[in-house]
């Protein structure tokens, strides 16, 4: 690089720096004359903890994380989920039929007893929960009695 080229680069860089300074001053203005205004808060923020609004935070409020059923079904126990018994009551599910006769084995009845669903008895009634368990216990006890009598 020649000496004249170096001089030209320094001259162009100096002129560019001066031009940028004056352009920035024209856009931003004089920093000594700059002022800032703030608006006051409408409501003062306090460190006290207020009680939540009872209209929003109550036991009957809508929980968006719970599956909701719209229609004929009613959530009787108000837990936000339609259990098998509630689905059977509103006709959306059919109860499991209880095996009878030679099809009924103690193992099969015990498996059905431990499930959460409801059963339809041969008499045509639908049993759920503890009623189902006690009915199946009676059926198993009756099967054991007939087996003991045959022996």
C-alpha atoms as a PDB file:
ATOM      1  CA  UNK A   1       0.000   0.000   0.000  1.00  0.00           C
ATOM      2  CA  UNK A   2       1.311   3.445  -0.846  1.00  0.00           C
ATOM      3  CA  UNK A   3       1.508   6.364   1.492  1.00  0.00           C
ATOM      4  CA  UNK A   4      -1.238   8.218  -0.407  1.00  0.00           C
ATOM      5  CA  UNK A   5      -3.615   5.231  -0.046  1.00  0.00           C
ATOM      6  CA  UNK A   6      -3.184   5.199   3.744  1.00  0.00           C
ATOM      7  CA  UNK A   7      -3.814   8.949   3.898  1.00  0.00           C
ATOM      8  CA  UNK A   8      -7.011   8.533   1.814  1.00  0.00           C
ATOM      9  CA  UNK A   9      -8.327   5.774   4.120  1.00  0.00           C
ATOM     10  CA  UNK A  10      -7.687   7.886   7.257  1.00  0.00           C
ATOM     11  CA  UNK A  11      -9.379  10.898   5.635  1.00  0.00           C
ATOM     12  CA  UNK A  12     -12.493   8.875   4.623  1.00  0.00           C
ATOM     13  CA  UNK A  13     -12.737   7.273   8.094  1.00  0.00           C
ATOM     14  CA  UNK A  14     -12.465  10.687   9.780  1.00  0.00           C
ATOM     15  CA  UNK A  15     -15.107  12.248   7.526  1.00  0.00           C
ATOM     16  CA  UNK A  16     -17.432   9.255   8.116  1.00  0.00           C
ATOM     17  CA  UNK A  17     -17.003   9.513  11.902  1.00  0.00           C
ATOM     18  CA  UNK A  18     -17.761  13.257  11.897  1.00  0.00           C
ATOM     19  CA  UNK A  19     -20.804  12.739   9.653  1.00  0.00           C
ATOM     20  CA  UNK A  20     -22.134   9.991  11.976  1.00  0.00           C
ATOM     21  CA  UNK A  21     -21.650  12.274  15.014  1.00  0.00           C
ATOM     22  CA  UNK A  22     -23.627  15.139  13.495  1.00  0.00           C
ATOM     23  CA  UNK A  23     -26.385  12.868  12.167  1.00  0.00           C
ATOM     24  CA  UNK A  24     -26.823  11.215  15.609  1.00  0.00           C
ATOM     25  CA  UNK A  25     -26.945  14.627  17.313  1.00  0.00           C
ATOM     26  CA  UNK A  26     -29.602  15.749  14.865  1.00  0.00           C
ATOM     27  CA  UNK A  27     -31.734  12.639  15.456  1.00  0.00           C
ATOM     28  CA  UNK A  28     -31.274  12.248  19.229  1.00  0.00           C
ATOM     29  CA  UNK A  29     -30.968  15.899  20.178  1.00  0.00           C
ATOM     30  CA  UNK A  30     -28.986  17.494  22.979  1.00  0.00           C
ATOM     31  CA  UNK A  31     -28.643  15.082  25.939  1.00  0.00           C
ATOM     32  CA  UNK A  32     -28.605  17.970  28.430  1.00  0.00           C
ATOM     33  CA  UNK A  33     -32.079  19.091  27.319  1.00  0.00           C
ATOM     34  CA  UNK A  34     -33.562  15.572  27.432  1.00  0.00           C
ATOM     35  CA  UNK A  35     -36.246  15.003  30.026  1.00  0.00           C
ATOM     36  CA  UNK A  36     -38.187  11.974  31.111  1.00  0.00           C
ATOM     37  CA  UNK A  37     -41.688  11.992  32.586  1.00  0.00           C
ATOM     38  CA  UNK A  38     -43.267   9.190  34.587  1.00  0.00           C
ATOM     39  CA  UNK A  39     -46.914   8.621  35.365  1.00  0.00           C
ATOM     40  CA  UNK A  40     -47.939   7.758  38.892  1.00  0.00           C
ATOM     41  CA  UNK A  41     -49.486   4.378  39.677  1.00  0.00           C
ATOM     42  CA  UNK A  42     -53.271   4.284  39.948  1.00  0.00           C
ATOM     43  CA  UNK A  43     -53.326   1.534  42.560  1.00  0.00           C
ATOM     44  CA  UNK A  44     -50.671   1.236  45.182  1.00  0.00           C
ATOM     45  CA  UNK A  45     -49.095  -2.197  45.331  1.00  0.00           C
ATOM     46  CA  UNK A  46     -49.028  -3.564  48.856  1.00  0.00           C
ATOM     47  CA  UNK A  47     -47.211  -6.511  50.340  1.00  0.00           C
ATOM     48  CA  UNK A  48     -50.337  -7.890  52.043  1.00  0.00           C
ATOM     49  CA  UNK A  49     -51.982 -11.038  50.704  1.00  0.00           C
ATOM     50  CA  UNK A  50     -55.695 -10.715  50.031  1.00  0.00           C
ATOM     51  CA  UNK A  51     -58.198 -13.556  49.990  1.00  0.00           C
ATOM     52  CA  UNK A  52     -58.923 -14.858  46.476  1.00  0.00           C
ATOM     53  CA  UNK A  53     -62.197 -13.952  44.816  1.00  0.00           C
ATOM     54  CA  UNK A  54     -64.786 -16.521  45.955  1.00  0.00           C
ATOM     55  CA  UNK A  55     -66.613 -16.301  42.610  1.00  0.00           C
ATOM     56  CA  UNK A  56     -63.583 -17.642  40.765  1.00  0.00           C
ATOM     57  CA  UNK A  57     -61.843 -19.813  43.359  1.00  0.00           C
ATOM     58  CA  UNK A  58     -64.565 -22.094  44.676  1.00  0.00           C
ATOM     59  CA  UNK A  59     -65.203 -25.807  44.802  1.00  0.00           C
ATOM     60  CA  UNK A  60     -67.677 -25.606  41.907  1.00  0.00           C
ATOM     61  CA  UNK A  61     -65.408 -23.637  39.566  1.00  0.00           C
ATOM     62  CA  UNK A  62     -64.526 -25.092  36.174  1.00  0.00           C
ATOM     63  CA  UNK A  63     -61.223 -26.958  36.201  1.00  0.00           C
ATOM     64  CA  UNK A  64     -59.742 -26.913  32.663  1.00  0.00           C
ATOM     65  CA  UNK A  65     -57.606 -29.970  33.407  1.00  0.00           C
ATOM     66  CA  UNK A  66     -60.622 -32.214  33.995  1.00  0.00           C
ATOM     67  CA  UNK A  67     -62.466 -33.975  31.213  1.00  0.00           C
ATOM     68  CA  UNK A  68     -65.938 -32.502  30.830  1.00  0.00           C
ATOM     69  CA  UNK A  69     -68.964 -34.299  29.399  1.00  0.00           C
ATOM     70  CA  UNK A  70     -71.730 -32.275  27.847  1.00  0.00           C
ATOM     71  CA  UNK A  71     -75.114 -33.918  27.514  1.00  0.00           C
ATOM     72  CA  UNK A  72     -77.429 -36.115  29.525  1.00  0.00           C
ATOM     73  CA  UNK A  73     -74.841 -37.441  31.941  1.00  0.00           C
ATOM     74  CA  UNK A  74     -74.595 -36.010  35.443  1.00  0.00           C
ATOM     75  CA  UNK A  75     -71.451 -36.046  37.556  1.00  0.00           C
ATOM     76  CA  UNK A  76     -73.135 -37.287  40.735  1.00  0.00           C
ATOM     77  CA  UNK A  77     -70.066 -37.316  42.986  1.00  0.00           C
ATOM     78  CA  UNK A  78     -68.833 -33.959  41.530  1.00  0.00           C
ATOM     79  CA  UNK A  79     -65.263 -35.109  40.981  1.00  0.00           C
ATOM     80  CA  UNK A  80     -65.153 -33.845  37.385  1.00  0.00           C
ATOM     81  CA  UNK A  81     -64.930 -37.324  35.869  1.00  0.00           C
ATOM     82  CA  UNK A  82     -67.790 -39.528  34.790  1.00  0.00           C
ATOM     83  CA  UNK A  83     -67.167 -42.884  36.432  1.00  0.00           C
ATOM     84  CA  UNK A  84     -68.370 -46.127  34.909  1.00  0.00           C
ATOM     85  CA  UNK A  85     -71.400 -46.150  37.198  1.00  0.00           C
ATOM     86  CA  UNK A  86     -72.392 -42.635  36.104  1.00  0.00           C
ATOM     87  CA  UNK A  87     -71.966 -43.562  32.435  1.00  0.00           C
ATOM     88  CA  UNK A  88     -74.180 -46.622  32.944  1.00  0.00           C
ATOM     89  CA  UNK A  89     -76.848 -44.545  34.681  1.00  0.00           C
ATOM     90  CA  UNK A  90     -77.066 -42.097  31.777  1.00  0.00           C
ATOM     91  CA  UNK A  91     -76.991 -44.878  29.169  1.00  0.00           C
ATOM     92  CA  UNK A  92     -73.570 -44.170  27.650  1.00  0.00           C
ATOM     93  CA  UNK A  93     -72.095 -47.527  28.738  1.00  0.00           C
ATOM     94  CA  UNK A  94     -73.411 -51.005  29.328  1.00  0.00           C
ATOM     95  CA  UNK A  95     -72.585 -52.940  32.483  1.00  0.00           C
ATOM     96  CA  UNK A  96     -70.529 -56.102  32.207  1.00  0.00           C
ATOM     97  CA  UNK A  97     -72.776 -59.142  32.380  1.00  0.00           C
ATOM     98  CA  UNK A  98     -72.045 -61.615  35.111  1.00  0.00           C
ATOM     99  CA  UNK A  99     -71.235 -65.108  33.813  1.00  0.00           C
ATOM    100  CA  UNK A 100     -73.707 -67.766  34.927  1.00  0.00           C
ATOM    101  CA  UNK A 101     -73.914 -71.543  34.947  1.00  0.00           C
ATOM    102  CA  UNK A 102     -70.907 -73.534  33.837  1.00  0.00           C
ATOM    103  CA  UNK A 103     -69.277 -70.408  32.352  1.00  0.00           C
ATOM    104  CA  UNK A 104     -68.837 -68.931  35.829  1.00  0.00           C
ATOM    105  CA  UNK A 105     -65.527 -69.772  37.471  1.00  0.00           C
ATOM    106  CA  UNK A 106     -64.202 -68.459  40.759  1.00  0.00           C
ATOM    107  CA  UNK A 107     -61.207 -66.904  38.987  1.00  0.00           C
ATOM    108  CA  UNK A 108     -63.423 -65.080  36.465  1.00  0.00           C
ATOM    109  CA  UNK A 109     -65.770 -63.831  39.193  1.00  0.00           C
ATOM    110  CA  UNK A 110     -62.811 -62.665  41.290  1.00  0.00           C
ATOM    111  CA  UNK A 111     -61.405 -60.767  38.308  1.00  0.00           C
ATOM    112  CA  UNK A 112     -64.761 -59.073  37.709  1.00  0.00           C
ATOM    113  CA  UNK A 113     -65.040 -58.285  41.431  1.00  0.00           C
ATOM    114  CA  UNK A 114     -61.727 -56.370  41.373  1.00  0.00           C
ATOM    115  CA  UNK A 115     -62.585 -54.204  38.338  1.00  0.00           C
ATOM    116  CA  UNK A 116     -64.020 -50.704  38.755  1.00  0.00           C
ATOM    117  CA  UNK A 117     -66.965 -51.242  36.437  1.00  0.00           C
ATOM    118  CA  UNK A 118     -70.534 -52.261  37.168  1.00  0.00           C
ATOM    119  CA  UNK A 119     -72.202 -55.607  36.505  1.00  0.00           C
ATOM    120  CA  UNK A 120     -75.589 -56.665  35.270  1.00  0.00           C
ATOM    121  CA  UNK A 121     -77.006 -59.511  37.341  1.00  0.00           C
ATOM    122  CA  UNK A 122     -79.132 -62.279  35.819  1.00  0.00           C
ATOM    123  CA  UNK A 123     -82.124 -60.714  37.616  1.00  0.00           C
ATOM    124  CA  UNK A 124     -81.651 -57.565  35.509  1.00  0.00           C
ATOM    125  CA  UNK A 125     -80.281 -55.202  38.164  1.00  0.00           C
ATOM    126  CA  UNK A 126     -77.104 -53.176  37.810  1.00  0.00           C
ATOM    127  CA  UNK A 127     -74.677 -53.261  40.723  1.00  0.00           C
ATOM    128  CA  UNK A 128     -71.633 -51.064  41.281  1.00  0.00           C
ATOM    129  CA  UNK A 129     -69.002 -50.588  43.982  1.00  0.00           C
ATOM    130  CA  UNK A 130     -69.539 -52.353  47.296  1.00  0.00           C
ATOM    131  CA  UNK A 131     -72.914 -53.750  46.195  1.00  0.00           C
ATOM    132  CA  UNK A 132     -71.198 -55.489  43.278  1.00  0.00           C
ATOM    133  CA  UNK A 133     -68.467 -56.900  45.510  1.00  0.00           C
ATOM    134  CA  UNK A 134     -70.892 -58.268  48.102  1.00  0.00           C
ATOM    135  CA  UNK A 135     -73.098 -59.814  45.382  1.00  0.00           C
ATOM    136  CA  UNK A 136     -70.101 -61.544  43.759  1.00  0.00           C
ATOM    137  CA  UNK A 137     -68.933 -62.734  47.194  1.00  0.00           C
ATOM    138  CA  UNK A 138     -72.362 -64.316  47.698  1.00  0.00           C
ATOM    139  CA  UNK A 139     -72.193 -65.985  44.268  1.00  0.00           C
ATOM    140  CA  UNK A 140     -68.704 -67.352  44.989  1.00  0.00           C
ATOM    141  CA  UNK A 141     -69.825 -68.579  48.410  1.00  0.00           C
ATOM    142  CA  UNK A 142     -72.807 -70.284  46.776  1.00  0.00           C
ATOM    143  CA  UNK A 143     -70.535 -71.928  44.199  1.00  0.00           C
ATOM    144  CA  UNK A 144     -68.231 -73.178  46.975  1.00  0.00           C
ATOM    145  CA  UNK A 145     -71.220 -74.593  48.875  1.00  0.00           C
ATOM    146  CA  UNK A 146     -72.495 -76.493  45.838  1.00  0.00           C
ATOM    147  CA  UNK A 147     -69.016 -77.891  45.166  1.00  0.00           C
ATOM    148  CA  UNK A 148     -68.733 -79.028  48.795  1.00  0.00           C
ATOM    149  CA  UNK A 149     -72.165 -80.690  48.639  1.00  0.00           C
ATOM    150  CA  UNK A 150     -71.264 -82.558  45.423  1.00  0.00           C
ATOM    151  CA  UNK A 151     -68.137 -84.014  47.015  1.00  0.00           C
END
